[in-house]
Coordinates of C-alpha atoms and ligand atoms in Angstrom, one line a residue:
X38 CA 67.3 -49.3 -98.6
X39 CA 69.5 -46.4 -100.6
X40 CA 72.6 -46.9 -97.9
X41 CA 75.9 -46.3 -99.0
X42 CA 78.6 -47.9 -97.0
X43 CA 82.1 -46.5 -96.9
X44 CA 85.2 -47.9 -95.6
X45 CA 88.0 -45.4 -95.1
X46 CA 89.2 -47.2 -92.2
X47 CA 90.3 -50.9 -93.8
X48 CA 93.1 -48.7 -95.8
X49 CA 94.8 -47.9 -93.2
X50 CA 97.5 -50.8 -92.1
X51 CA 96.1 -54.0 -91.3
X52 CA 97.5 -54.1 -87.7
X53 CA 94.4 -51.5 -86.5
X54 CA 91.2 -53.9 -87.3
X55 CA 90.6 -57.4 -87.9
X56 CA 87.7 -57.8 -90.4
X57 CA 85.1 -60.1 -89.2
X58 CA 81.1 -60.8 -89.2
X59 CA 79.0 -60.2 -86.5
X60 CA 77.6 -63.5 -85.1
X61 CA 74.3 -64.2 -87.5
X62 CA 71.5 -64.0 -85.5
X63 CA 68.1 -66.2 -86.1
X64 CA 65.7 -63.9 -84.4
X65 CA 66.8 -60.4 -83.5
X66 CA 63.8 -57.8 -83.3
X67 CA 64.1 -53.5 -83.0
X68 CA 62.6 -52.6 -79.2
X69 CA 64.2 -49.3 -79.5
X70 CA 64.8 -46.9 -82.9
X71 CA 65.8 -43.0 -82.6
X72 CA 63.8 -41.4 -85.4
X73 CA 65.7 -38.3 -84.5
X74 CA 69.1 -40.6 -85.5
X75 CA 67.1 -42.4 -88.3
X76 CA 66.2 -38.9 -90.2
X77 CA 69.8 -37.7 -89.8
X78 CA 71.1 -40.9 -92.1
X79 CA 68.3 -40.8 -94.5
X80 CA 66.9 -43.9 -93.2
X81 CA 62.7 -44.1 -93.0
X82 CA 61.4 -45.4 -89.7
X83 CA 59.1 -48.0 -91.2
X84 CA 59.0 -52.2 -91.3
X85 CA 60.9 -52.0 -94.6
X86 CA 64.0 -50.3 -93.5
X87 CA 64.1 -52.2 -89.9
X88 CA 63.8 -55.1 -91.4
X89 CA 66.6 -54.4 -93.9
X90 CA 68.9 -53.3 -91.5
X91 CA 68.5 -56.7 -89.3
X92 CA 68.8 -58.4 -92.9
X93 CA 72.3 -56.2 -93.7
X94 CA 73.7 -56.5 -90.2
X95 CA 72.8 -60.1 -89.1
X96 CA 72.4 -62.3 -92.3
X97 CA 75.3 -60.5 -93.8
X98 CA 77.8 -63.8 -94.9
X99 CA 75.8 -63.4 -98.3
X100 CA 76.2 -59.4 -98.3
X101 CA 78.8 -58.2 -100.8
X102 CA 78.3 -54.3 -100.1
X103 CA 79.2 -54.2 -96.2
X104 CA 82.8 -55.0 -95.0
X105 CA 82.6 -55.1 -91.0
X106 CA 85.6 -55.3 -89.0
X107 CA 86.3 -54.7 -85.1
X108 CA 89.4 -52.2 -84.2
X109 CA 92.6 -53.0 -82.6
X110 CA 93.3 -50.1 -79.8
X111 CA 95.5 -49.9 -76.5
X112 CA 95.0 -48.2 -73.2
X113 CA 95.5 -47.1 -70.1
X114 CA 92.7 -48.3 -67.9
X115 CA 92.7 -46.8 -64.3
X116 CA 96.5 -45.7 -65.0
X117 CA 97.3 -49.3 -66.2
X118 CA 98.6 -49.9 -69.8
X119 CA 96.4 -52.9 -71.2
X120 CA 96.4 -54.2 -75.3
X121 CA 92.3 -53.8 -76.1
X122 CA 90.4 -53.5 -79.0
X123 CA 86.7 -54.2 -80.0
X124 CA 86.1 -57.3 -77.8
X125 CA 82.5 -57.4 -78.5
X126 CA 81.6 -54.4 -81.5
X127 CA 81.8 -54.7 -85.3
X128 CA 81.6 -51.6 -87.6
X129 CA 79.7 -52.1 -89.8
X130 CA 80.5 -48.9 -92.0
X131 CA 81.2 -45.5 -92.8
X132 CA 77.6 -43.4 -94.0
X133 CA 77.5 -40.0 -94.5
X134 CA 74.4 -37.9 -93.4
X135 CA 72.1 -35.2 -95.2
X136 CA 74.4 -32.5 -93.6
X137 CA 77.2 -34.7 -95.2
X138 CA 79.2 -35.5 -91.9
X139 CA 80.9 -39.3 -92.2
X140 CA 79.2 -41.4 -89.0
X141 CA 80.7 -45.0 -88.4
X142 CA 77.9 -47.5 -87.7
X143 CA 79.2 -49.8 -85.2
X144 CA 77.1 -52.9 -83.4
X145 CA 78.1 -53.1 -79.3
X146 CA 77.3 -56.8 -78.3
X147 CA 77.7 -58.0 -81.5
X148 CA 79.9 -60.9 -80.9
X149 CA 83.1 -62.4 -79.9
X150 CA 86.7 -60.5 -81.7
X151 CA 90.0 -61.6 -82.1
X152 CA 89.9 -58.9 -79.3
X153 CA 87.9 -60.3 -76.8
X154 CA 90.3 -61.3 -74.0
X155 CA 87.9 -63.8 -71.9
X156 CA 85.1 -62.2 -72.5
X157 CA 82.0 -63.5 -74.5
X158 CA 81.4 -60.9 -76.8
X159 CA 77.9 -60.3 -76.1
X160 CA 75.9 -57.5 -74.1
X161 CA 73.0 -57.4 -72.1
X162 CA 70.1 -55.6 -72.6
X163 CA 69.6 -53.7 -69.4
X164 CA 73.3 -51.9 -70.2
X165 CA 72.2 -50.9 -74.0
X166 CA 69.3 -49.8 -72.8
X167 CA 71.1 -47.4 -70.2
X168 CA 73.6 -46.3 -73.4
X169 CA 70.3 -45.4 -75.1
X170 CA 68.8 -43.4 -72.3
X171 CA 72.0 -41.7 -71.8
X172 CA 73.3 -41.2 -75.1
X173 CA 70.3 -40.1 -76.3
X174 CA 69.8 -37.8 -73.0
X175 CA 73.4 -35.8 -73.6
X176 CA 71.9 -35.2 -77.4
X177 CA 69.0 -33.5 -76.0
X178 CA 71.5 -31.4 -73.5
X179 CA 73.4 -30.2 -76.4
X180 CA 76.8 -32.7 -75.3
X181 CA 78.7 -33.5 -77.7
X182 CA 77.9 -37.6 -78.1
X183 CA 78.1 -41.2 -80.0
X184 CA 74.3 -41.6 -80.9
X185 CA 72.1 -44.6 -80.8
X186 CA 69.9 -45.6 -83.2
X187 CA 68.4 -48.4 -81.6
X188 CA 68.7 -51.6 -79.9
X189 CA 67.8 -55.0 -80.8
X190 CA 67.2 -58.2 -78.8
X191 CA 69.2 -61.1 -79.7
X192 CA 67.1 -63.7 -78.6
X193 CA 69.9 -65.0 -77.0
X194 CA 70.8 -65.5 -73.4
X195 CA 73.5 -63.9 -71.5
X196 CA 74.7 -64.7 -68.3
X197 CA 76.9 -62.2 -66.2
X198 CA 75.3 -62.5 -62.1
X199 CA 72.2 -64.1 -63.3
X200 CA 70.9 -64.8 -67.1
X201 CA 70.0 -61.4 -68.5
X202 CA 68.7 -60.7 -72.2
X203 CA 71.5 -60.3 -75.1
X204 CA 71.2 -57.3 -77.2
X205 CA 73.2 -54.4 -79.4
X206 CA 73.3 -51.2 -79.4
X207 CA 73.8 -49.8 -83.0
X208 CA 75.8 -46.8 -82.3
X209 CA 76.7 -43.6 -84.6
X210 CA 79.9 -42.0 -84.3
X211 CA 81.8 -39.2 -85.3
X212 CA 84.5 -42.1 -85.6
X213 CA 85.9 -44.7 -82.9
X214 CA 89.2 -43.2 -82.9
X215 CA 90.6 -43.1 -79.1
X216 CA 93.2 -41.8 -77.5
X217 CA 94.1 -45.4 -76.9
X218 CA 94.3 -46.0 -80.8
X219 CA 97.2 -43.6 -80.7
X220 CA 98.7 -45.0 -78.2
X221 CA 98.5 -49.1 -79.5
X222 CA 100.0 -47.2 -83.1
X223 CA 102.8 -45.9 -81.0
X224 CA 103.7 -49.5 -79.5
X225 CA 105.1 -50.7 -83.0
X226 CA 109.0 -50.4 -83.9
X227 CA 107.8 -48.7 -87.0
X228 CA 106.8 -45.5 -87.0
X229 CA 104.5 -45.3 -90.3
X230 CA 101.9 -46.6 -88.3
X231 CA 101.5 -44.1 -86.1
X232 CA 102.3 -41.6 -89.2
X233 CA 99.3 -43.0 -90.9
X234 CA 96.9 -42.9 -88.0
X235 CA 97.7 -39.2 -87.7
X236 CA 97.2 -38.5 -91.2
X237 CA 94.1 -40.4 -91.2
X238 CA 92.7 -38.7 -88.1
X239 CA 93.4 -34.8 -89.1
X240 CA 92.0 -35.8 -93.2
X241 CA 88.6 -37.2 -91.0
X242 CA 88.3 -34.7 -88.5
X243 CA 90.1 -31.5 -88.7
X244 CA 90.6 -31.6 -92.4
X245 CA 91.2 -27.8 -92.5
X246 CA 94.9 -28.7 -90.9
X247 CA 95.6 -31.0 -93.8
X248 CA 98.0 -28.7 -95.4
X249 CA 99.5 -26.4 -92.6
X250 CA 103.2 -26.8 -91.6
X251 CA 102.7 -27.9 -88.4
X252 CA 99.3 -29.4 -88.4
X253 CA 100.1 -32.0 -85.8
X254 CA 101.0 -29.6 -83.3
X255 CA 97.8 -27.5 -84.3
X256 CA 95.8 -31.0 -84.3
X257 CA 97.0 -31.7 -80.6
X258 CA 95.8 -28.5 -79.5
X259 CA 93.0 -28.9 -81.2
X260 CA 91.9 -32.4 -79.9
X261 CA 92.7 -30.7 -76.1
X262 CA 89.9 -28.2 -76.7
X263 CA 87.3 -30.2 -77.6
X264 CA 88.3 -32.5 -74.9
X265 CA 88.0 -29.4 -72.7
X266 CA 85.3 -28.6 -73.8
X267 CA 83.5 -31.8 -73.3
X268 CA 84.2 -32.1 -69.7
X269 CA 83.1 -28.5 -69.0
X270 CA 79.3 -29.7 -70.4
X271 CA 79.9 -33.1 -68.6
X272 CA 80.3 -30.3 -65.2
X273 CA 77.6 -28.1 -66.7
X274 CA 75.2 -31.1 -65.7
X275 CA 76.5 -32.9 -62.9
X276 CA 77.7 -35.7 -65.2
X277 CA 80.2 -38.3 -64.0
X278 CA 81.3 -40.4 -67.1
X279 CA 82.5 -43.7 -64.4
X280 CA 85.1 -44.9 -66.7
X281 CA 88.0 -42.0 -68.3
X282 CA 90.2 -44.4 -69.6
X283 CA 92.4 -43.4 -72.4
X284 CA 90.5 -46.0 -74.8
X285 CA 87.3 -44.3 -73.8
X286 CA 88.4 -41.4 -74.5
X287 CA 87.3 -39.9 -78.8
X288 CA 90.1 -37.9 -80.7
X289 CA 86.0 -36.4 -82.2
X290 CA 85.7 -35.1 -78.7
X291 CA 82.8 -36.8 -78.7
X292 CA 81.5 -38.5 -75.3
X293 CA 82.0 -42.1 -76.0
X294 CA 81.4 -45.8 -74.0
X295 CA 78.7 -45.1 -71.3
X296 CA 78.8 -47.7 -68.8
X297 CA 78.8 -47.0 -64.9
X298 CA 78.0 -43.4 -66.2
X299 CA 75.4 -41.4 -64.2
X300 CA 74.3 -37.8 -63.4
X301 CA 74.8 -36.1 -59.5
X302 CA 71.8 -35.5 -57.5
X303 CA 73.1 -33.9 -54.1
X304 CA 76.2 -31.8 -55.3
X305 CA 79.1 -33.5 -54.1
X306 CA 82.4 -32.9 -55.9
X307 CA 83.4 -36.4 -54.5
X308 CA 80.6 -38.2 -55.9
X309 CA 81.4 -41.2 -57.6
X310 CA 78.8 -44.2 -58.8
X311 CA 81.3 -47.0 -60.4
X312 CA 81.6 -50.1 -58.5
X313 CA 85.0 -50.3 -60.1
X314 CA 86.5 -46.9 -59.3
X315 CA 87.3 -47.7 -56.0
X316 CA 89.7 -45.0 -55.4
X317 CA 87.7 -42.4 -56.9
X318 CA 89.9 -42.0 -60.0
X319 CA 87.0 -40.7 -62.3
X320 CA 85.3 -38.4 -59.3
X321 CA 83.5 -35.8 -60.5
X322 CA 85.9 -33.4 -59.5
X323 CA 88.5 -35.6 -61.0
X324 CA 88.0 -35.0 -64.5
X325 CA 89.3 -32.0 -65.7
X326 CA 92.6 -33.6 -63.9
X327 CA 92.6 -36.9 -65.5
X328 CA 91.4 -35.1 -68.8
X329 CA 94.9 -34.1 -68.9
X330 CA 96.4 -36.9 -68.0
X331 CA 95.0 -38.7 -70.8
X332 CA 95.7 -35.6 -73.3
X333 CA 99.7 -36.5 -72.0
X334 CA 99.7 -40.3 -72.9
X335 CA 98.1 -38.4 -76.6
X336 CA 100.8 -36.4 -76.7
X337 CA 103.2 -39.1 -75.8
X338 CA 102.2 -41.0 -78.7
X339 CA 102.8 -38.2 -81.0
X340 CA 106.1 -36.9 -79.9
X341 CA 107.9 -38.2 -82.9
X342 CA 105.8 -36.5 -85.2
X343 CA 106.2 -33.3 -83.4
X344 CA 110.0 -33.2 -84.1
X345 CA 112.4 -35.6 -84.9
X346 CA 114.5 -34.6 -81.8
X347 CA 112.9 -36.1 -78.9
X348 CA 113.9 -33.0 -76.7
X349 CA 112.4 -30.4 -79.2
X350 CA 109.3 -32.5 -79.4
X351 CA 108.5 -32.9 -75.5
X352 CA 108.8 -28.9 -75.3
X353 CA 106.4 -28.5 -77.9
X354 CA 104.2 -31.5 -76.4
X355 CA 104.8 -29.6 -73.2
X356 CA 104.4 -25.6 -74.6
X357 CA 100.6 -26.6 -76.0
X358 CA 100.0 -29.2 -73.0
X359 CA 100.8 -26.0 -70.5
X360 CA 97.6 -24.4 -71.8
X361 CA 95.2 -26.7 -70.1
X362 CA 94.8 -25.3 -67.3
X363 CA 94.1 -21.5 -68.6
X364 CA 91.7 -23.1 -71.4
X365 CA 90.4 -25.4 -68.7
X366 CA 89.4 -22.3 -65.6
X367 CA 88.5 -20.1 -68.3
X368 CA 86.0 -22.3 -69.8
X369 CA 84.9 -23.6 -66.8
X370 CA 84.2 -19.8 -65.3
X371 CA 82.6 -19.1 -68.3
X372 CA 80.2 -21.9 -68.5
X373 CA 79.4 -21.7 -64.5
X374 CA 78.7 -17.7 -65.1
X375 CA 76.2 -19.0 -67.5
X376 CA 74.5 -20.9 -65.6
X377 CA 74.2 -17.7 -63.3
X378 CA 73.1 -15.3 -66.1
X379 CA 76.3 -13.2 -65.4
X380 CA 78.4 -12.0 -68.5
X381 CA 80.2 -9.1 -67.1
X382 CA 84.1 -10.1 -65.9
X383 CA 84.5 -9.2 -62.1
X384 CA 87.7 -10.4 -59.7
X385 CA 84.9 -11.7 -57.6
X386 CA 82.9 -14.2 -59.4
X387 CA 85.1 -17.6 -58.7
X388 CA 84.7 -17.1 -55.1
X389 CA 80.5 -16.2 -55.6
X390 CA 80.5 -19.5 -57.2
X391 CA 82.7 -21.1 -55.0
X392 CA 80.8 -20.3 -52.2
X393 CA 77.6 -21.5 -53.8
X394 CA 79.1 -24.7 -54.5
X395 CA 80.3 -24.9 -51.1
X396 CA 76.8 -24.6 -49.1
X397 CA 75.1 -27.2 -51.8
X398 CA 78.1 -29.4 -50.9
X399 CA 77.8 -28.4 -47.0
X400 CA 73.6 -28.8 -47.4
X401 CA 73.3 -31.6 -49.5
X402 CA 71.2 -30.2 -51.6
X403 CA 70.5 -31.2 -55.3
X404 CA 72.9 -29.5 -58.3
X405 CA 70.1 -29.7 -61.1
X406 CA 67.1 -28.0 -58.7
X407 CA 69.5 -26.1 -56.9
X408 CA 70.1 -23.9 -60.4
X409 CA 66.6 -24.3 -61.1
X410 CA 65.5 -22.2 -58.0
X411 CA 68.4 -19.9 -59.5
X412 CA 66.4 -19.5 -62.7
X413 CA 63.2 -18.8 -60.8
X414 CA 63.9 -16.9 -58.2
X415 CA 63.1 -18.9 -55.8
X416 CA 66.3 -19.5 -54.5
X417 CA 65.6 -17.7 -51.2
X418 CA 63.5 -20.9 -50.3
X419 CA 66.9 -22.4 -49.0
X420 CA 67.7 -20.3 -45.7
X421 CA 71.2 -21.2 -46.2
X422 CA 71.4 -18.7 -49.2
X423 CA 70.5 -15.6 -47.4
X424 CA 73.9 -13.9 -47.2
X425 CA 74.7 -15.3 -51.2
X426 CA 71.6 -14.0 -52.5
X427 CA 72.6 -10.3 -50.9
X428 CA 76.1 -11.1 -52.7
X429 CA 74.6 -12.4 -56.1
X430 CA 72.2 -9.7 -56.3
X431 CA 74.7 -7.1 -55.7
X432 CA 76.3 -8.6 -58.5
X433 CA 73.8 -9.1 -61.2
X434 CA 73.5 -5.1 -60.8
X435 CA 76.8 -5.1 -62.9
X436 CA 75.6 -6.4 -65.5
X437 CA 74.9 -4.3 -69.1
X438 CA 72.7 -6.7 -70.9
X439 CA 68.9 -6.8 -70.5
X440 CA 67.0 -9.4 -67.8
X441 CA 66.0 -10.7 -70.6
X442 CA 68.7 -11.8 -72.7
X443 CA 70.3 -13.2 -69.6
X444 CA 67.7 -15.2 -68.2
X445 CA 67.8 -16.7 -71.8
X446 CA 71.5 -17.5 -71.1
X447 CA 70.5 -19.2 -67.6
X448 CA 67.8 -21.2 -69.2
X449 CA 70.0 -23.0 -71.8
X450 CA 72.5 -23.9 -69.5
X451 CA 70.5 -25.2 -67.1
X452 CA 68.6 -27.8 -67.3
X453 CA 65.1 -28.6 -65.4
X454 CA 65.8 -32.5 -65.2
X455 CA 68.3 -35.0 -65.8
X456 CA 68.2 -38.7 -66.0
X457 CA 68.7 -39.5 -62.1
X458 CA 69.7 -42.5 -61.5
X459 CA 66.6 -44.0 -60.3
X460 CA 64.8 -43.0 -63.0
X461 CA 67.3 -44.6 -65.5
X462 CA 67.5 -47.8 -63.3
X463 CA 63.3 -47.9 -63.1
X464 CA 63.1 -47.6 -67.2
X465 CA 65.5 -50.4 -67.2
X466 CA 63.5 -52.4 -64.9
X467 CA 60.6 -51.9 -67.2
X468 CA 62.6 -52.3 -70.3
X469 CA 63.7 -55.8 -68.8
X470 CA 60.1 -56.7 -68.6
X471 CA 59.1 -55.9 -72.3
X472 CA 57.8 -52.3 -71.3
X473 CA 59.3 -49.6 -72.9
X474 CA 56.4 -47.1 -72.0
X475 CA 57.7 -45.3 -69.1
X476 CA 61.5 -45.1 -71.2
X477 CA 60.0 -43.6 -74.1
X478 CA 57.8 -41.2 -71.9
X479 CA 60.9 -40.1 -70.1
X480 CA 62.7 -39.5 -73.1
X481 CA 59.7 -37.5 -74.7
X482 CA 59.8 -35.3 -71.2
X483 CA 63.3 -34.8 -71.4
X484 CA 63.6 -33.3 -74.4
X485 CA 61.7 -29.9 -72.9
X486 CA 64.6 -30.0 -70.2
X487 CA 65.3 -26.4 -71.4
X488 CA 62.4 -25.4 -71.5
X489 CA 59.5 -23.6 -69.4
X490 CA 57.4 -26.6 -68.7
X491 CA 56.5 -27.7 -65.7
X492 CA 57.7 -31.3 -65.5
X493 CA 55.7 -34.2 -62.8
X494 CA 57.1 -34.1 -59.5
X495 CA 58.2 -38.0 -60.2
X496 CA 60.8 -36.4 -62.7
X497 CA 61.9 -33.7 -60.7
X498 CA 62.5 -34.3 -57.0
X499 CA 65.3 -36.4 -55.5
X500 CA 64.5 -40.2 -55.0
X501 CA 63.8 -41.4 -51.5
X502 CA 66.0 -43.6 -49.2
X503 CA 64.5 -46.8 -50.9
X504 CA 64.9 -45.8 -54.6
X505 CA 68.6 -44.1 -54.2
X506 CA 71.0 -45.6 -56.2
X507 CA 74.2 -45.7 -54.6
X508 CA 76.0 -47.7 -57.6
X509 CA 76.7 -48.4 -61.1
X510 CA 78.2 -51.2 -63.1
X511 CA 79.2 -52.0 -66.2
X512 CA 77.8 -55.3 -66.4
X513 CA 79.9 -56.3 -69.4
Ligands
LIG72 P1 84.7 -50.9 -71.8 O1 84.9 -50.9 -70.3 O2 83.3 -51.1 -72.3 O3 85.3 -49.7 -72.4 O4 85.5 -52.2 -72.4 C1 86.9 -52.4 -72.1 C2 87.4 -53.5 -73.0 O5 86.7 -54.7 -72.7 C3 87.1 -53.3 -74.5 O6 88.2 -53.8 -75.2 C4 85.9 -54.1 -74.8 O7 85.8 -54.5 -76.1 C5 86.1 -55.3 -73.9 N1 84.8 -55.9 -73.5 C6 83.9 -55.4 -72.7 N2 82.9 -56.3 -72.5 C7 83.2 -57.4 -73.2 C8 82.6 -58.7 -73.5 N3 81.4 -59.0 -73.0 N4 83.2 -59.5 -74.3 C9 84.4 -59.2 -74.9 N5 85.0 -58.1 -74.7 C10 84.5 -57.2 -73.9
LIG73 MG1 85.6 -48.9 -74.1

């Protein structure tokens, strides 16, 4: 296998990774392998290269090319400030792709860390699988994402409530730089640390700032876009990422650590799956809020390379952290005006959209079909629309472009199914019993979700009372 490994990472200090092996494994075996991923990295989907990648990764004592390690990181989770790091992941490497972007390759389950607290280092195979689906799911939605390019079986047992399968997830990622990195820099008396870390960050992912005067203010407002505009795709969709915390949290802008993560059915801005969010915390309606909040402890982290006078530096934190909120509703307008093929600007359109929100909320009826009916004009099925279709097609009147060209606009942002939760938990369910059939035929569906197929009913409609999945977990 022609695979390059890079490691950019292990020159930065020592204090931000512990190099280490992944446990050796005597068995593991590929169920699931993203060709899509595969192709990106040059690597063939055949025997030869699987079997050289379980060789590489899991007999790799003898390997002189790879140099795994697991990252140290910090964060706040659900507002608390806890000292993390890779508890149960190894990186196995930097590659870089055809298009010549730099990917980490990290294994999830991999193993126990200098980082892993009580925990045994290992994952189960129902929760990689879920990563995969969902992972694999915002890729096809056009969310910026970590991808996975497969998961193997351990062979191994893993006990959390009952004995469940051991696997890893072999993830791709723009890099595994968090929010939380910054912040676990920042907790050190000296200050190159968290000097190098920035330096490191902006030469990886916004190179172009490298030589500008004052790139770090420039890279702060940079990472707050993409972190904007993250969470206005994660809204686009109905998507409720479960766990926000700042160590979940890519500088890449990159949605990263799926774990109680699930998509809305009914539209319900309250909606929340996560056995652990008991307060609601990461609501869906939540996270444009606790976006910012974790954009503050970034900044926080920063604030001595903003300016060496503490005062002057919170100002500036503050002068680019004020923009939020008119970067935030104007994004947000904008990407909710998509998904109703309007373009024109009109004083009206919040409270048109508002109001739709309001009878789905008031109705219970479903966000992804709900658009769908939009997009076909069959909205008017729902009674409850009658006064907002007058309204919306008073509206659509103003606009300039053709029927065309906006109907186009509707159809990309909307998409015609989603991975509902029942559907996820029943390819798991399968997946647990060494059938991947209905997971891979999912996936294959899915990936028209923009498209004008008509999908099965089974992949469409809401589930019943008896499949309904009321909660997620993280079953780490
Ligand atoms: P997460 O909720 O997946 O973002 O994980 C939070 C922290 O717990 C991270 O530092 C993980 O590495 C660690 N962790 C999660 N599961 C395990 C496990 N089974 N063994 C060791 N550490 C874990
Ligand atoms: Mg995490």
């Amino acid at each position: 296998m022609e695979w390059n490994f890079d490691n950019t990472y292990l020159k930065l200090p020592k204090i931000f990774f512990t190099e280490i092996h992944p446990d050796s494994l005597v068995n593991p075996k590929f169920v699931l392998f993203n060709n899509e991923v595969a192709k990106k990295l040059n690597i063939e989907n055949n025997i030869q290269s699987k079997n050289d990648i379980l060789k590489i990764f899991f007999n790799n004592k003898k390997s002189k090319y790879i140099k795994p390690f697991s990252q140290a990181y910090a964060g706040h989770q659900f507002g608390y400030f806890t000292i993390l790091g890779d508890g149960r992941a190894h990186i196995i490497g930097e590659v870089i792709s055809k298009n010549n972007e730099r990917f980490d390759i990290q294994l999830k389950g991999s193993g126990k860390t200098p980082y892993s607290r009580n925990g045994d280092g290992k994952a189960t195979l129902g929760t990689m699988i879920r990563e995969f689906i969902i992972s694999e799911s915002m890729n096809i939605l056009d969310i910026p994402t970590t991808n996975s390019l497969g998961v193997i079986i351990t062979g191994e047992e893993v006990l959390r409530e009952k004995i469940e399968k051991g696997a890893i997830l072999i993830r791709i990622a723009k890099s595994h730089i968090r929010i939380g990195t910054f912040q676990y820099a920042n907790m050190y008396e000296d200050k190159n640390y968290i000097k190098e870390l920035t330096n490191y960050t902006i030469d990886r992912h916004y190179p172009e700032l490298i030589n500008k005067k004052n790139k770090v203010e420039i890279f702060l407002e940079k990472v707050m876009t993409k972190q904007i505009n993250l969470i206005i795709n994660w809204l686009r969709v109905g998507f409720i990422h479960g766990v926000m915390n700042t160590d979940n949290m890519s500088i890449a802008g990159e949605t990263i650590d799926y774990g109680p993560c699930a998509f809305m059915d009914e539209y319900n801005p309250n909606t929340v799956f996560s056995s652990i969010d008991r307060n609601g915390r990461y609501a869906y309606k939540n996270q444009s809020k606790i976006v910012l909040w974790n954009l503050s402890r970034f900044a926080e982290s920063i604030l001595l390379l903003l300016d060496r006078d503490e005062k002057i530096a919170i100002k500036k934190a503050q002068k680019i952290l004020n923009k939020f909120q008119t970067i935030y509703s104007q994004g947000w307008l904008k990407m909710m005006k998509n998904k109703l093929g309007l373009i024109e600007e009109n004083k009206n359109d919040i409270k048109l959209i508002q109001e739709l929100l309001d009878i789905m909320h008031v109705y219970k009826l479903d966000y992804t079909n709900t658009f769908v009916d939009l997009n076909n004009n069959e909205i008017n099925k729902h009674k409850q629309f009658k006064t907002w279709i007058e309204k919306y097609d008073e509206r659509k009147e103003m606009e300039k472009k053709d029927k065309l060209y906006l109907k186009n606009i509707m159809k990309k942002n909307n998409p015609k199914i989603i991975p509902r939760n029942h559907i996820v938990a029943n390819c798991i369910k399968e997946a647990e019993e060494n059938n991947y059939n209905y997971l891979s035929e999912f996936l294959e569906s899915f990936k028209k979700t923009y498209d004008e197929v008509d999908f099965p009913e089974s992949l469409k409609k809401l589930p019943s009372n008896e499949e309904k999945v009321f909660q997620t977990f993280c079953g780490t």
